């Protein structure tokens, strides 16, 4: 058996049962729900500004990796593999706090985003466009569908320089 | 044909095509992606504090309703029906800003949450519990699964008094 110093995080990480709905909703045991694809949404917010940076998904393995490492590890639905955010770009997300909601079917990660941003197209965060609504809704036609507007002044970095 | 004053929002609200990935990711046309269940996740944040209040889902009809009303209308996956948030409790979410991410498969709604809170168990927001990670991970066993800790001082209202 290894000493605690060489094994800082437990090998076994037991989650709770979801059998008791009241316990899931109000109790103090972690019992995350994974959907039919084995995924739970994880919302990364900037720990300093509170801005929502991105929405990604975790499978059970990536959630356990995130809990152990303290850096965000997601599951890439397109590449069907674990995705250590920033593993190639260096733009890792150091986790400062993890929150779970009442149903325990969604997570919030408050992160210290390293580097200029997290969005693969070059913005600080992925939510760089606004959608008009209410009194601001324009007339739309098939040739003029509902427009978006930029909410960030510009890109924070050149994705080609980072990702090639 | 009605005059603009009696018809403040357009009857026709045309979304864009998702055929061109670059246009979806960086263009200025709204082209939301609905998953295989016809849903898109919508993250409601408090426009004042930036805190994530809740994660819910919209189908196309509820998204159109939200855009027209300027109040959050979700799709209840459990009740399989449109869900005008606050319709029964009065705790409506007045939308101040709507953002969409690079893939256009997730929305952020910055809302003015009316009433004491949005969570059905009585807290201001649904993310009222924290998950330990990294150096704070305890030893766990089947009898002692991973614990949570409260991150809010207490409930903001009595859900029984509101929902009966």
PDB file of C-alpha atoms in Angstrom:
ATOM      1  CA  UNK A   1       0.000   0.000   0.000  1.00  0.00           C
ATOM      2  CA  UNK A   2       1.399   3.353  -0.993  1.00  0.00           C
ATOM      3  CA  UNK A   3       1.868   6.133   1.468  1.00  0.00           C
ATOM      4  CA  UNK A   4      -0.499   9.113   1.292  1.00  0.00           C
ATOM      5  CA  UNK A   5       2.257  11.358  -0.024  1.00  0.00           C
ATOM      6  CA  UNK A   6       2.829   9.257  -3.123  1.00  0.00           C
ATOM      7  CA  UNK A   7      -0.898   8.744  -3.619  1.00  0.00           C
ATOM      8  CA  UNK A   8      -2.493  12.106  -2.970  1.00  0.00           C
ATOM      9  CA  UNK A   9      -5.912  11.190  -4.364  1.00  0.00           C
ATOM     10  CA  UNK A  10      -7.843   8.057  -3.518  1.00  0.00           C
ATOM     11  CA  UNK A  11      -7.804   5.184  -5.979  1.00  0.00           C
ATOM     12  CA  UNK A  12     -11.424   4.496  -5.224  1.00  0.00           C
ATOM     13  CA  UNK A  13     -13.930   7.260  -5.668  1.00  0.00           C
ATOM     14  CA  UNK A  14     -17.407   6.072  -4.801  1.00  0.00           C
ATOM     15  CA  UNK A  15     -20.418   8.059  -5.964  1.00  0.00           C
ATOM     16  CA  UNK A  16     -23.794   7.834  -4.223  1.00  0.00           C
ATOM     17  CA  UNK A  17     -26.999   6.091  -5.226  1.00  0.00           C
ATOM     18  CA  UNK A  18     -29.740   7.938  -7.100  1.00  0.00           C
ATOM     19  CA  UNK A  19     -32.484   5.718  -5.694  1.00  0.00           C
ATOM     20  CA  UNK A  20     -33.826   8.311  -3.237  1.00  0.00           C
ATOM     21  CA  UNK A  21     -34.949  11.397  -5.133  1.00  0.00           C
ATOM     22  CA  UNK A  22     -35.145  13.579  -2.035  1.00  0.00           C
ATOM     23  CA  UNK A  23     -31.578  12.611  -1.096  1.00  0.00           C
ATOM     24  CA  UNK A  24     -30.399  13.411  -4.628  1.00  0.00           C
ATOM     25  CA  UNK A  25     -32.115  16.798  -4.597  1.00  0.00           C
ATOM     26  CA  UNK A  26     -31.333  17.983  -1.104  1.00  0.00           C
ATOM     27  CA  UNK A  27     -28.848  15.572   0.445  1.00  0.00           C
ATOM     28  CA  UNK A  28     -25.110  15.878   0.810  1.00  0.00           C
ATOM     29  CA  UNK A  29     -23.954  12.895  -1.244  1.00  0.00           C
ATOM     30  CA  UNK A  30     -22.657  13.242  -4.808  1.00  0.00           C
ATOM     31  CA  UNK A  31     -24.839  11.121  -7.105  1.00  0.00           C
ATOM     32  CA  UNK A  32     -24.378  12.480 -10.632  1.00  0.00           C
ATOM     33  CA  UNK A  33     -26.764  11.466 -13.382  1.00  0.00           C
ATOM     34  CA  UNK A  34     -25.347  10.466 -16.739  1.00  0.00           C
ATOM     35  CA  UNK A  35     -27.742  10.550 -19.686  1.00  0.00           C
ATOM     36  CA  UNK A  36     -28.460   7.727 -22.142  1.00  0.00           C
ATOM     37  CA  UNK A  37     -25.115   8.506 -23.802  1.00  0.00           C
ATOM     38  CA  UNK A  38     -23.339   8.316 -20.444  1.00  0.00           C
ATOM     39  CA  UNK A  39     -22.785  12.081 -20.368  1.00  0.00           C
ATOM     40  CA  UNK A  40     -23.439  14.981 -18.008  1.00  0.00           C
ATOM     41  CA  UNK A  41     -23.229  18.629 -19.148  1.00  0.00           C
ATOM     42  CA  UNK A  42     -20.493  20.704 -17.527  1.00  0.00           C
ATOM     43  CA  UNK A  43     -20.610  24.498 -17.723  1.00  0.00           C
ATOM     44  CA  UNK A  44     -17.251  26.194 -17.309  1.00  0.00           C
ATOM     45  CA  UNK A  45     -17.398  29.725 -15.920  1.00  0.00           C
ATOM     46  CA  UNK A  46     -14.558  32.173 -15.399  1.00  0.00           C
ATOM     47  CA  UNK A  47     -13.910  32.202 -11.651  1.00  0.00           C
ATOM     48  CA  UNK A  48     -12.978  35.898 -11.776  1.00  0.00           C
ATOM     49  CA  UNK A  49     -15.660  37.394 -14.043  1.00  0.00           C
ATOM     50  CA  UNK A  50     -18.387  34.777 -13.664  1.00  0.00           C
ATOM     51  CA  UNK A  51     -18.836  34.680 -17.449  1.00  0.00           C
ATOM     52  CA  UNK A  52     -19.912  31.396 -18.963  1.00  0.00           C
ATOM     53  CA  UNK A  53     -16.904  30.261 -21.001  1.00  0.00           C
ATOM     54  CA  UNK A  54     -18.187  27.065 -22.572  1.00  0.00           C
ATOM     55  CA  UNK A  55     -20.536  24.119 -22.272  1.00  0.00           C
ATOM     56  CA  UNK A  56     -19.049  20.672 -22.643  1.00  0.00           C
ATOM     57  CA  UNK A  57     -19.857  17.135 -21.564  1.00  0.00           C
ATOM     58  CA  UNK A  58     -18.241  14.609 -19.255  1.00  0.00           C
ATOM     59  CA  UNK A  59     -18.575  10.878 -19.141  1.00  0.00           C
ATOM     60  CA  UNK A  60     -17.933   9.154 -15.833  1.00  0.00           C
ATOM     61  CA  UNK A  61     -14.234   8.633 -16.582  1.00  0.00           C
ATOM     62  CA  UNK A  62     -13.647  12.275 -17.516  1.00  0.00           C
ATOM     63  CA  UNK A  63     -15.524  13.448 -14.417  1.00  0.00           C
ATOM     64  CA  UNK A  64     -13.329  11.232 -12.227  1.00  0.00           C
ATOM     65  CA  UNK A  65     -10.233  12.566 -14.006  1.00  0.00           C
ATOM     66  CA  UNK A  66     -11.403  16.146 -13.421  1.00  0.00           C
ATOM     67  CA  UNK A  67     -12.011  15.446  -9.733  1.00  0.00           C
ATOM     68  CA  UNK A  68      -8.577  13.853  -9.338  1.00  0.00           C
ATOM     69  CA  UNK A  69      -6.518  16.324 -11.394  1.00  0.00           C
ATOM     70  CA  UNK A  70      -8.287  19.574 -10.562  1.00  0.00           C
ATOM     71  CA  UNK A  71      -8.139  20.479 -14.252  1.00  0.00           C
ATOM     72  CA  UNK A  72     -11.091  20.184 -16.599  1.00  0.00           C
ATOM     73  CA  UNK A  73     -11.219  16.915 -18.511  1.00  0.00           C
ATOM     74  CA  UNK A  74     -14.206  16.555 -20.809  1.00  0.00           C
ATOM     75  CA  UNK A  75     -15.472  13.894 -23.187  1.00  0.00           C
ATOM     76  CA  UNK A  76     -15.324  14.915 -26.819  1.00  0.00           C
ATOM     77  CA  UNK A  77     -18.540  13.792 -28.478  1.00  0.00           C
ATOM     78  CA  UNK A  78     -17.083  14.367 -31.956  1.00  0.00           C
ATOM     79  CA  UNK A  79     -13.781  12.584 -31.330  1.00  0.00           C
ATOM     80  CA  UNK A  80     -15.338  10.062 -28.907  1.00  0.00           C
ATOM     81  CA  UNK A  81     -12.425  10.332 -26.501  1.00  0.00           C
ATOM     82  CA  UNK A  82     -11.348  11.950 -23.249  1.00  0.00           C
ATOM     83  CA  UNK A  83     -10.407  15.563 -23.818  1.00  0.00           C
ATOM     84  CA  UNK A  84      -8.024  17.223 -21.383  1.00  0.00           C
ATOM     85  CA  UNK A  85      -8.936  20.817 -22.167  1.00  0.00           C
ATOM     86  CA  UNK A  86      -5.770  22.699 -23.090  1.00  0.00           C
ATOM     87  CA  UNK A  87      -3.772  19.520 -23.482  1.00  0.00           C
ATOM     88  CA  UNK A  88      -2.613  20.639 -26.932  1.00  0.00           C
ATOM     89  CA  UNK A  89      -3.004  24.435 -26.710  1.00  0.00           C
ATOM     90  CA  UNK A  90      -1.778  24.843 -23.130  1.00  0.00           C
ATOM     91  CA  UNK A  91      -5.046  26.662 -22.376  1.00  0.00           C
ATOM     92  CA  UNK A  92      -5.900  24.414 -19.450  1.00  0.00           C
ATOM     93  CA  UNK A  93      -8.737  25.143 -17.056  1.00  0.00           C
ATOM     94  CA  UNK A  94      -7.601  24.977 -13.443  1.00  0.00           C
ATOM     95  CA  UNK A  95     -10.678  24.133 -11.415  1.00  0.00           C
ATOM     96  CA  UNK A  96     -11.401  26.358  -8.422  1.00  0.00           C
ATOM     97  CA  UNK A  97     -14.875  25.112  -7.549  1.00  0.00           C
ATOM     98  CA  UNK A  98     -17.296  22.451  -8.763  1.00  0.00           C
ATOM     99  CA  UNK A  99     -21.038  22.791  -8.191  1.00  0.00           C
ATOM    100  CA  UNK A 100     -23.878  20.370  -8.882  1.00  0.00           C
ATOM    101  CA  UNK A 101     -27.541  21.217  -9.350  1.00  0.00           C
ATOM    102  CA  UNK A 102     -30.632  19.967  -7.552  1.00  0.00           C
ATOM    103  CA  UNK A 103     -31.247  17.034  -9.928  1.00  0.00           C
ATOM    104  CA  UNK A 104     -27.512  16.324 -10.036  1.00  0.00           C
ATOM    105  CA  UNK A 105     -27.700  16.180 -13.816  1.00  0.00           C
ATOM    106  CA  UNK A 106     -25.556  19.251 -14.551  1.00  0.00           C
ATOM    107  CA  UNK A 107     -22.236  20.584 -13.261  1.00  0.00           C
ATOM    108  CA  UNK A 108     -20.727  24.058 -13.023  1.00  0.00           C
ATOM    109  CA  UNK A 109     -16.936  24.350 -12.997  1.00  0.00           C
ATOM    110  CA  UNK A 110     -15.535  27.679 -11.878  1.00  0.00           C
ATOM    111  CA  UNK A 111     -12.158  27.736 -13.567  1.00  0.00           C
ATOM    112  CA  UNK A 112      -9.009  29.746 -13.915  1.00  0.00           C
ATOM    113  CA  UNK A 113      -8.712  29.701 -17.701  1.00  0.00           C
ATOM    114  CA  UNK A 114      -5.035  29.684 -18.661  1.00  0.00           C
ATOM    115  CA  UNK A 115      -3.986  31.449 -21.848  1.00  0.00           C
ATOM    116  CA  UNK A 116      -5.995  34.006 -23.816  1.00  0.00           C
ATOM    117  CA  UNK A 117      -9.202  32.026 -24.118  1.00  0.00           C
ATOM    118  CA  UNK A 118     -11.009  28.711 -24.380  1.00  0.00           C
ATOM    119  CA  UNK A 119     -12.936  28.937 -27.644  1.00  0.00           C
ATOM    120  CA  UNK A 120     -11.415  27.097 -30.609  1.00  0.00           C
ATOM    121  CA  UNK A 121     -12.329  29.921 -32.989  1.00  0.00           C
ATOM    122  CA  UNK A 122     -10.230  32.433 -31.025  1.00  0.00           C
ATOM    123  CA  UNK A 123     -12.506  34.181 -28.563  1.00  0.00           C
ATOM    124  CA  UNK A 124     -12.070  34.294 -24.804  1.00  0.00           C
ATOM    125  CA  UNK A 125     -15.226  32.275 -24.364  1.00  0.00           C
ATOM    126  CA  UNK A 126     -17.572  30.425 -26.696  1.00  0.00           C
ATOM    127  CA  UNK A 127     -20.546  32.735 -26.083  1.00  0.00           C
ATOM    128  CA  UNK A 128     -19.349  35.667 -28.175  1.00  0.00           C
ATOM    129  CA  UNK A 129     -22.609  36.277 -30.082  1.00  0.00           C
ATOM    130  CA  UNK A 130     -25.961  37.620 -28.958  1.00  0.00           C
ATOM    131  CA  UNK A 131     -29.433  36.687 -30.198  1.00  0.00           C
ATOM    132  CA  UNK A 132     -32.080  39.404 -30.637  1.00  0.00           C
ATOM    133  CA  UNK A 133     -35.401  38.907 -28.846  1.00  0.00           C
ATOM    134  CA  UNK A 134     -38.597  40.686 -27.839  1.00  0.00           C
ATOM    135  CA  UNK A 135     -38.891  44.197 -29.212  1.00  0.00           C
ATOM    136  CA  UNK A 136     -35.540  43.780 -30.985  1.00  0.00           C
ATOM    137  CA  UNK A 137     -36.717  40.886 -33.152  1.00  0.00           C
ATOM    138  CA  UNK A 138     -36.437  41.942 -36.786  1.00  0.00           C
ATOM    139  CA  UNK A 139     -38.574  40.816 -39.682  1.00  0.00           C
ATOM    140  CA  UNK A 140     -37.040  37.651 -41.086  1.00  0.00           C
ATOM    141  CA  UNK A 141     -37.366  35.851 -44.408  1.00  0.00           C
ATOM    142  CA  UNK A 142     -35.687  32.732 -45.802  1.00  0.00           C
ATOM    143  CA  UNK A 143     -33.138  35.059 -47.419  1.00  0.00           C
ATOM    144  CA  UNK A 144     -32.743  37.114 -44.236  1.00  0.00           C
ATOM    145  CA  UNK A 145     -32.841  34.752 -41.280  1.00  0.00           C
ATOM    146  CA  UNK A 146     -32.485  35.906 -37.687  1.00  0.00           C
ATOM    147  CA  UNK A 147     -29.142  37.726 -37.302  1.00  0.00           C
ATOM    148  CA  UNK A 148     -26.650  37.550 -34.443  1.00  0.00           C
ATOM    149  CA  UNK A 149     -24.433  40.324 -33.119  1.00  0.00           C
ATOM    150  CA  UNK A 150     -20.938  40.112 -31.686  1.00  0.00           C
ATOM    151  CA  UNK A 151     -20.701  40.709 -27.947  1.00  0.00           C
ATOM    152  CA  UNK A 152     -16.890  40.657 -27.713  1.00  0.00           C
ATOM    153  CA  UNK A 153     -14.676  43.358 -29.198  1.00  0.00           C
ATOM    154  CA  UNK A 154     -12.610  40.833 -31.143  1.00  0.00           C
ATOM    155  CA  UNK A 155     -10.713  37.598 -30.991  1.00  0.00           C
ATOM    156  CA  UNK A 156      -8.352  37.056 -28.103  1.00  0.00           C
ATOM    157  CA  UNK A 157      -5.889  34.958 -30.079  1.00  0.00           C
ATOM    158  CA  UNK A 158      -5.227  33.484 -33.498  1.00  0.00           C
ATOM    159  CA  UNK A 159      -6.442  29.884 -33.442  1.00  0.00           C
ATOM    160  CA  UNK A 160      -4.282  28.977 -36.448  1.00  0.00           C
ATOM    161  CA  UNK A 161      -1.176  29.966 -34.501  1.00  0.00           C
ATOM    162  CA  UNK A 162      -2.266  27.804 -31.567  1.00  0.00           C
ATOM    163  CA  UNK A 163      -3.872  24.818 -33.245  1.00  0.00           C
ATOM    164  CA  UNK A 164      -2.076  24.923 -36.619  1.00  0.00           C
TER     165      UNK A 164
ATOM    166  CA  UNK B   1     -52.572  42.573 -42.353  1.00  0.00           C
ATOM    167  CA  UNK B   2     -52.123  43.899 -38.842  1.00  0.00           C
ATOM    168  CA  UNK B   3     -50.302  47.112 -38.111  1.00  0.00           C
ATOM    169  CA  UNK B   4     -46.887  46.904 -36.434  1.00  0.00           C
ATOM    170  CA  UNK B   5     -48.270  48.301 -33.196  1.00  0.00           C
ATOM    171  CA  UNK B   6     -50.740  45.440 -32.770  1.00  0.00           C
ATOM    172  CA  UNK B   7     -48.188  42.871 -33.883  1.00  0.00           C
ATOM    173  CA  UNK B   8     -44.979  43.822 -32.147  1.00  0.00           C
ATOM    174  CA  UNK B   9     -43.149  40.574 -32.918  1.00  0.00           C
ATOM    175  CA  UNK B  10     -42.979  38.956 -36.334  1.00  0.00           C
ATOM    176  CA  UNK B  11     -45.229  36.002 -37.023  1.00  0.00           C
ATOM    177  CA  UNK B  12     -42.472  34.404 -39.014  1.00  0.00           C
ATOM    178  CA  UNK B  13     -39.139  33.848 -37.348  1.00  0.00           C
ATOM    179  CA  UNK B  14     -36.709  32.226 -39.738  1.00  0.00           C
ATOM    180  CA  UNK B  15     -33.573  30.548 -38.393  1.00  0.00           C
ATOM    181  CA  UNK B  16     -30.488  30.015 -40.540  1.00  0.00           C
ATOM    182  CA  UNK B  17     -29.104  26.901 -42.172  1.00  0.00           C
ATOM    183  CA  UNK B  18     -26.467  24.784 -40.453  1.00  0.00           C
ATOM    184  CA  UNK B  19     -25.016  23.537 -43.766  1.00  0.00           C
ATOM    185  CA  UNK B  20     -21.902  25.719 -43.604  1.00  0.00           C
ATOM    186  CA  UNK B  21     -19.909  24.927 -40.464  1.00  0.00           C
ATOM    187  CA  UNK B  22     -17.747  28.020 -40.680  1.00  0.00           C
ATOM    188  CA  UNK B  23     -20.852  30.215 -40.976  1.00  0.00           C
ATOM    189  CA  UNK B  24     -22.378  28.471 -37.952  1.00  0.00           C
ATOM    190  CA  UNK B  25     -19.220  28.935 -35.881  1.00  0.00           C
ATOM    191  CA  UNK B  26     -18.240  32.462 -36.827  1.00  0.00           C
ATOM    192  CA  UNK B  27     -21.069  33.959 -38.864  1.00  0.00           C
ATOM    193  CA  UNK B  28     -23.812  36.316 -37.808  1.00  0.00           C
ATOM    194  CA  UNK B  29     -26.881  34.186 -38.502  1.00  0.00           C
ATOM    195  CA  UNK B  30     -28.745  32.314 -35.784  1.00  0.00           C
ATOM    196  CA  UNK B  31     -28.747  28.600 -36.639  1.00  0.00           C
ATOM    197  CA  UNK B  32     -29.406  26.713 -33.406  1.00  0.00           C
ATOM    198  CA  UNK B  33     -28.799  22.983 -33.223  1.00  0.00           C
ATOM    199  CA  UNK B  34     -31.418  20.798 -31.593  1.00  0.00           C
ATOM    200  CA  UNK B  35     -30.273  17.363 -30.464  1.00  0.00           C
ATOM    201  CA  UNK B  36     -31.861  14.031 -31.374  1.00  0.00           C
ATOM    202  CA  UNK B  37     -34.616  14.814 -28.868  1.00  0.00           C
ATOM    203  CA  UNK B  38     -35.202  18.205 -30.481  1.00  0.00           C
ATOM    204  CA  UNK B  39     -33.658  20.027 -27.518  1.00  0.00           C
ATOM    205  CA  UNK B  40     -30.956  22.610 -26.891  1.00  0.00           C
ATOM    206  CA  UNK B  41     -29.549  23.300 -23.409  1.00  0.00           C
ATOM    207  CA  UNK B  42     -30.211  26.766 -22.007  1.00  0.00           C
ATOM    208  CA  UNK B  43     -28.193  28.049 -19.061  1.00  0.00           C
ATOM    209  CA  UNK B  44     -29.881  30.794 -17.067  1.00  0.00           C
ATOM    210  CA  UNK B  45     -27.529  33.151 -15.261  1.00  0.00           C
ATOM    211  CA  UNK B  46     -28.381  36.012 -12.912  1.00  0.00           C
ATOM    212  CA  UNK B  47     -27.824  39.184 -14.922  1.00  0.00           C
ATOM    213  CA  UNK B  48     -26.677  41.031 -11.794  1.00  0.00           C
ATOM    214  CA  UNK B  49     -24.378  38.507 -10.090  1.00  0.00           C
ATOM    215  CA  UNK B  50     -23.450  36.338 -13.066  1.00  0.00           C
ATOM    216  CA  UNK B  51     -24.208  33.216 -11.015  1.00  0.00           C
ATOM    217  CA  UNK B  52     -25.489  30.202 -12.905  1.00  0.00           C
ATOM    218  CA  UNK B  53     -29.080  29.795 -11.712  1.00  0.00           C
ATOM    219  CA  UNK B  54     -30.170  26.671 -13.567  1.00  0.00           C
ATOM    220  CA  UNK B  55     -29.726  24.510 -16.641  1.00  0.00           C
ATOM    221  CA  UNK B  56     -32.837  23.638 -18.606  1.00  0.00           C
ATOM    222  CA  UNK B  57     -33.720  22.643 -22.145  1.00  0.00           C
ATOM    223  CA  UNK B  58     -35.682  24.238 -24.969  1.00  0.00           C
ATOM    224  CA  UNK B  59     -37.334  22.681 -27.963  1.00  0.00           C
ATOM    225  CA  UNK B  60     -37.803  24.831 -31.034  1.00  0.00           C
ATOM    226  CA  UNK B  61     -41.265  25.990 -29.943  1.00  0.00           C
ATOM    227  CA  UNK B  62     -40.105  27.030 -26.470  1.00  0.00           C
ATOM    228  CA  UNK B  63     -37.104  28.851 -27.944  1.00  0.00           C
ATOM    229  CA  UNK B  64     -39.398  30.782 -30.290  1.00  0.00           C
ATOM    230  CA  UNK B  65     -41.690  31.571 -27.369  1.00  0.00           C
ATOM    231  CA  UNK B  66     -38.721  32.818 -25.328  1.00  0.00           C
ATOM    232  CA  UNK B  67     -37.546  35.026 -28.198  1.00  0.00           C
ATOM    233  CA  UNK B  68     -41.027  36.485 -28.661  1.00  0.00           C
ATOM    234  CA  UNK B  69     -41.977  36.966 -24.982  1.00  0.00           C
ATOM    235  CA  UNK B  70     -38.637  37.952 -23.540  1.00  0.00           C
ATOM    236  CA  UNK B  71     -39.336  35.604 -20.625  1.00  0.00           C
ATOM    237  CA  UNK B  72     -37.772  32.171 -20.295  1.00  0.00           C
ATOM    238  CA  UNK B  73     -39.923  29.371 -21.678  1.00  0.00           C
ATOM    239  CA  UNK B  74     -38.354  25.935 -21.436  1.00  0.00           C
ATOM    240  CA  UNK B  75     -39.395  22.437 -22.408  1.00  0.00           C
ATOM    241  CA  UNK B  76     -40.020  20.165 -19.456  1.00  0.00           C
ATOM    242  CA  UNK B  77     -38.470  16.798 -20.238  1.00  0.00           C
ATOM    243  CA  UNK B  78     -40.334  15.146 -17.350  1.00  0.00           C
ATOM    244  CA  UNK B  79     -43.739  16.646 -18.152  1.00  0.00           C
ATOM    245  CA  UNK B  80     -43.138  16.674 -21.922  1.00  0.00           C
ATOM    246  CA  UNK B  81     -44.659  20.113 -22.294  1.00  0.00           C
ATOM    247  CA  UNK B  82     -43.750  23.771 -22.675  1.00  0.00           C
ATOM    248  CA  UNK B  83     -42.786  25.250 -19.337  1.00  0.00           C
ATOM    249  CA  UNK B  84     -43.136  28.987 -18.841  1.00  0.00           C
ATOM    250  CA  UNK B  85     -40.746  29.334 -15.924  1.00  0.00           C
ATOM    251  CA  UNK B  86     -42.560  31.033 -13.057  1.00  0.00           C
ATOM    252  CA  UNK B  87     -45.950  30.523 -14.666  1.00  0.00           C
ATOM    253  CA  UNK B  88     -47.280  28.969 -11.454  1.00  0.00           C
ATOM    254  CA  UNK B  89     -44.911  30.419  -8.840  1.00  0.00           C
ATOM    255  CA  UNK B  90     -44.671  33.934 -10.285  1.00  0.00           C
ATOM    256  CA  UNK B  91     -40.885  33.511 -10.268  1.00  0.00           C
ATOM    257  CA  UNK B  92     -40.547  34.399 -13.938  1.00  0.00           C
ATOM    258  CA  UNK B  93     -37.199  35.019 -15.611  1.00  0.00           C
ATOM    259  CA  UNK B  94     -37.181  38.273 -17.539  1.00  0.00           C
ATOM    260  CA  UNK B  95     -34.577  37.862 -20.258  1.00  0.00           C
ATOM    261  CA  UNK B  96     -31.989  40.631 -20.531  1.00  0.00           C
ATOM    262  CA  UNK B  97     -29.591  38.989 -22.971  1.00  0.00           C
ATOM    263  CA  UNK B  98     -29.372  35.758 -24.961  1.00  0.00           C
ATOM    264  CA  UNK B  99     -26.025  34.369 -26.099  1.00  0.00           C
ATOM    265  CA  UNK B 100     -25.209  31.405 -28.313  1.00  0.00           C
ATOM    266  CA  UNK B 101     -21.946  29.480 -28.448  1.00  0.00           C
ATOM    267  CA  UNK B 102     -19.612  28.729 -31.339  1.00  0.00           C
ATOM    268  CA  UNK B 103     -21.308  25.459 -32.313  1.00  0.00           C
ATOM    269  CA  UNK B 104     -24.720  27.050 -31.734  1.00  0.00           C
ATOM    270  CA  UNK B 105     -25.711  24.028 -29.661  1.00  0.00           C
ATOM    271  CA  UNK B 106     -26.046  25.802 -26.299  1.00  0.00           C
ATOM    272  CA  UNK B 107     -27.658  29.039 -25.107  1.00  0.00           C
ATOM    273  CA  UNK B 108     -26.992  31.375 -22.192  1.00  0.00           C
ATOM    274  CA  UNK B 109     -29.877  33.486 -20.911  1.00  0.00           C
ATOM    275  CA  UNK B 110     -28.947  36.380 -18.668  1.00  0.00           C
ATOM    276  CA  UNK B 111     -32.113  36.886 -16.668  1.00  0.00           C
ATOM    277  CA  UNK B 112     -33.693  39.061 -14.058  1.00  0.00           C
ATOM    278  CA  UNK B 113     -35.024  36.328 -11.771  1.00  0.00           C
ATOM    279  CA  UNK B 114     -38.269  37.513 -10.183  1.00  0.00           C
ATOM    280  CA  UNK B 115     -39.094  36.360  -6.671  1.00  0.00           C
ATOM    281  CA  UNK B 116     -36.713  34.828  -4.137  1.00  0.00           C
ATOM    282  CA  UNK B 117     -35.242  32.152  -6.387  1.00  0.00           C
ATOM    283  CA  UNK B 118     -35.607  29.695  -9.225  1.00  0.00           C
ATOM    284  CA  UNK B 119     -34.848  26.316  -7.668  1.00  0.00           C
ATOM    285  CA  UNK B 120     -37.860  24.141  -6.885  1.00  0.00           C
ATOM    286  CA  UNK B 121     -36.327  22.979  -3.601  1.00  0.00           C
ATOM    287  CA  UNK B 122     -36.153  26.547  -2.271  1.00  0.00           C
ATOM    288  CA  UNK B 123     -32.711  27.923  -3.041  1.00  0.00           C
ATOM    289  CA  UNK B 124     -31.943  31.041  -5.057  1.00  0.00           C
ATOM    290  CA  UNK B 125     -30.326  28.913  -7.758  1.00  0.00           C
ATOM    291  CA  UNK B 126     -30.085  25.201  -8.428  1.00  0.00           C
ATOM    292  CA  UNK B 127     -26.303  25.014  -7.897  1.00  0.00           C
ATOM    293  CA  UNK B 128     -26.321  25.215  -4.097  1.00  0.00           C
ATOM    294  CA  UNK B 129     -23.918  22.322  -3.441  1.00  0.00           C
ATOM    295  CA  UNK B 130     -20.204  21.949  -4.026  1.00  0.00           C
ATOM    296  CA  UNK B 131     -18.243  18.824  -4.987  1.00  0.00           C
ATOM    297  CA  UNK B 132     -14.808  18.196  -3.428  1.00  0.00           C
ATOM    298  CA  UNK B 133     -11.905  17.615  -5.798  1.00  0.00           C
ATOM    299  CA  UNK B 134      -8.128  17.404  -5.966  1.00  0.00           C
ATOM    300  CA  UNK B 135      -6.420  17.597  -2.591  1.00  0.00           C
ATOM    301  CA  UNK B 136      -9.846  17.842  -0.904  1.00  0.00           C
ATOM    302  CA  UNK B 137     -11.016  14.461  -2.143  1.00  0.00           C
ATOM    303  CA  UNK B 138     -11.733  12.277   0.870  1.00  0.00           C
ATOM    304  CA  UNK B 139     -11.415   8.536   1.137  1.00  0.00           C
ATOM    305  CA  UNK B 140     -14.705   7.017   0.011  1.00  0.00           C
ATOM    306  CA  UNK B 141     -16.319   3.644   0.514  1.00  0.00           C
ATOM    307  CA  UNK B 142     -19.686   2.221  -0.542  1.00  0.00           C
ATOM    308  CA  UNK B 143     -20.969   3.254   2.890  1.00  0.00           C
ATOM    309  CA  UNK B 144     -19.318   6.669   2.669  1.00  0.00           C
ATOM    310  CA  UNK B 145     -19.654   7.935  -0.881  1.00  0.00           C
ATOM    311  CA  UNK B 146     -18.314  11.277  -2.024  1.00  0.00           C
ATOM    312  CA  UNK B 147     -19.943  14.026   0.073  1.00  0.00           C
ATOM    313  CA  UNK B 148     -21.235  17.413  -1.054  1.00  0.00           C
ATOM    314  CA  UNK B 149     -21.201  20.666   0.900  1.00  0.00           C
ATOM    315  CA  UNK B 150     -23.712  23.491   0.894  1.00  0.00           C
ATOM    316  CA  UNK B 151     -22.534  26.684  -0.798  1.00  0.00           C
ATOM    317  CA  UNK B 152     -25.560  28.812   0.103  1.00  0.00           C
ATOM    318  CA  UNK B 153     -26.353  29.928   3.639  1.00  0.00           C
ATOM    319  CA  UNK B 154     -29.872  28.541   3.468  1.00  0.00           C
ATOM    320  CA  UNK B 155     -33.061  28.364   1.487  1.00  0.00           C
ATOM    321  CA  UNK B 156     -34.435  31.568   0.029  1.00  0.00           C
ATOM    322  CA  UNK B 157     -38.069  30.506   0.315  1.00  0.00           C
ATOM    323  CA  UNK B 158     -40.342  27.700   1.400  1.00  0.00           C
ATOM    324  CA  UNK B 159     -41.210  25.689  -1.709  1.00  0.00           C
ATOM    325  CA  UNK B 160     -44.292  24.198   0.005  1.00  0.00           C
ATOM    326  CA  UNK B 161     -45.717  27.686   0.467  1.00  0.00           C
ATOM    327  CA  UNK B 162     -45.137  28.464  -3.210  1.00  0.00           C
ATOM    328  CA  UNK B 163     -45.879  25.179  -4.939  1.00  0.00           C
ATOM    329  CA  UNK B 164     -48.209  23.624  -2.355  1.00  0.00           C
TER     330      UNK B 164
END
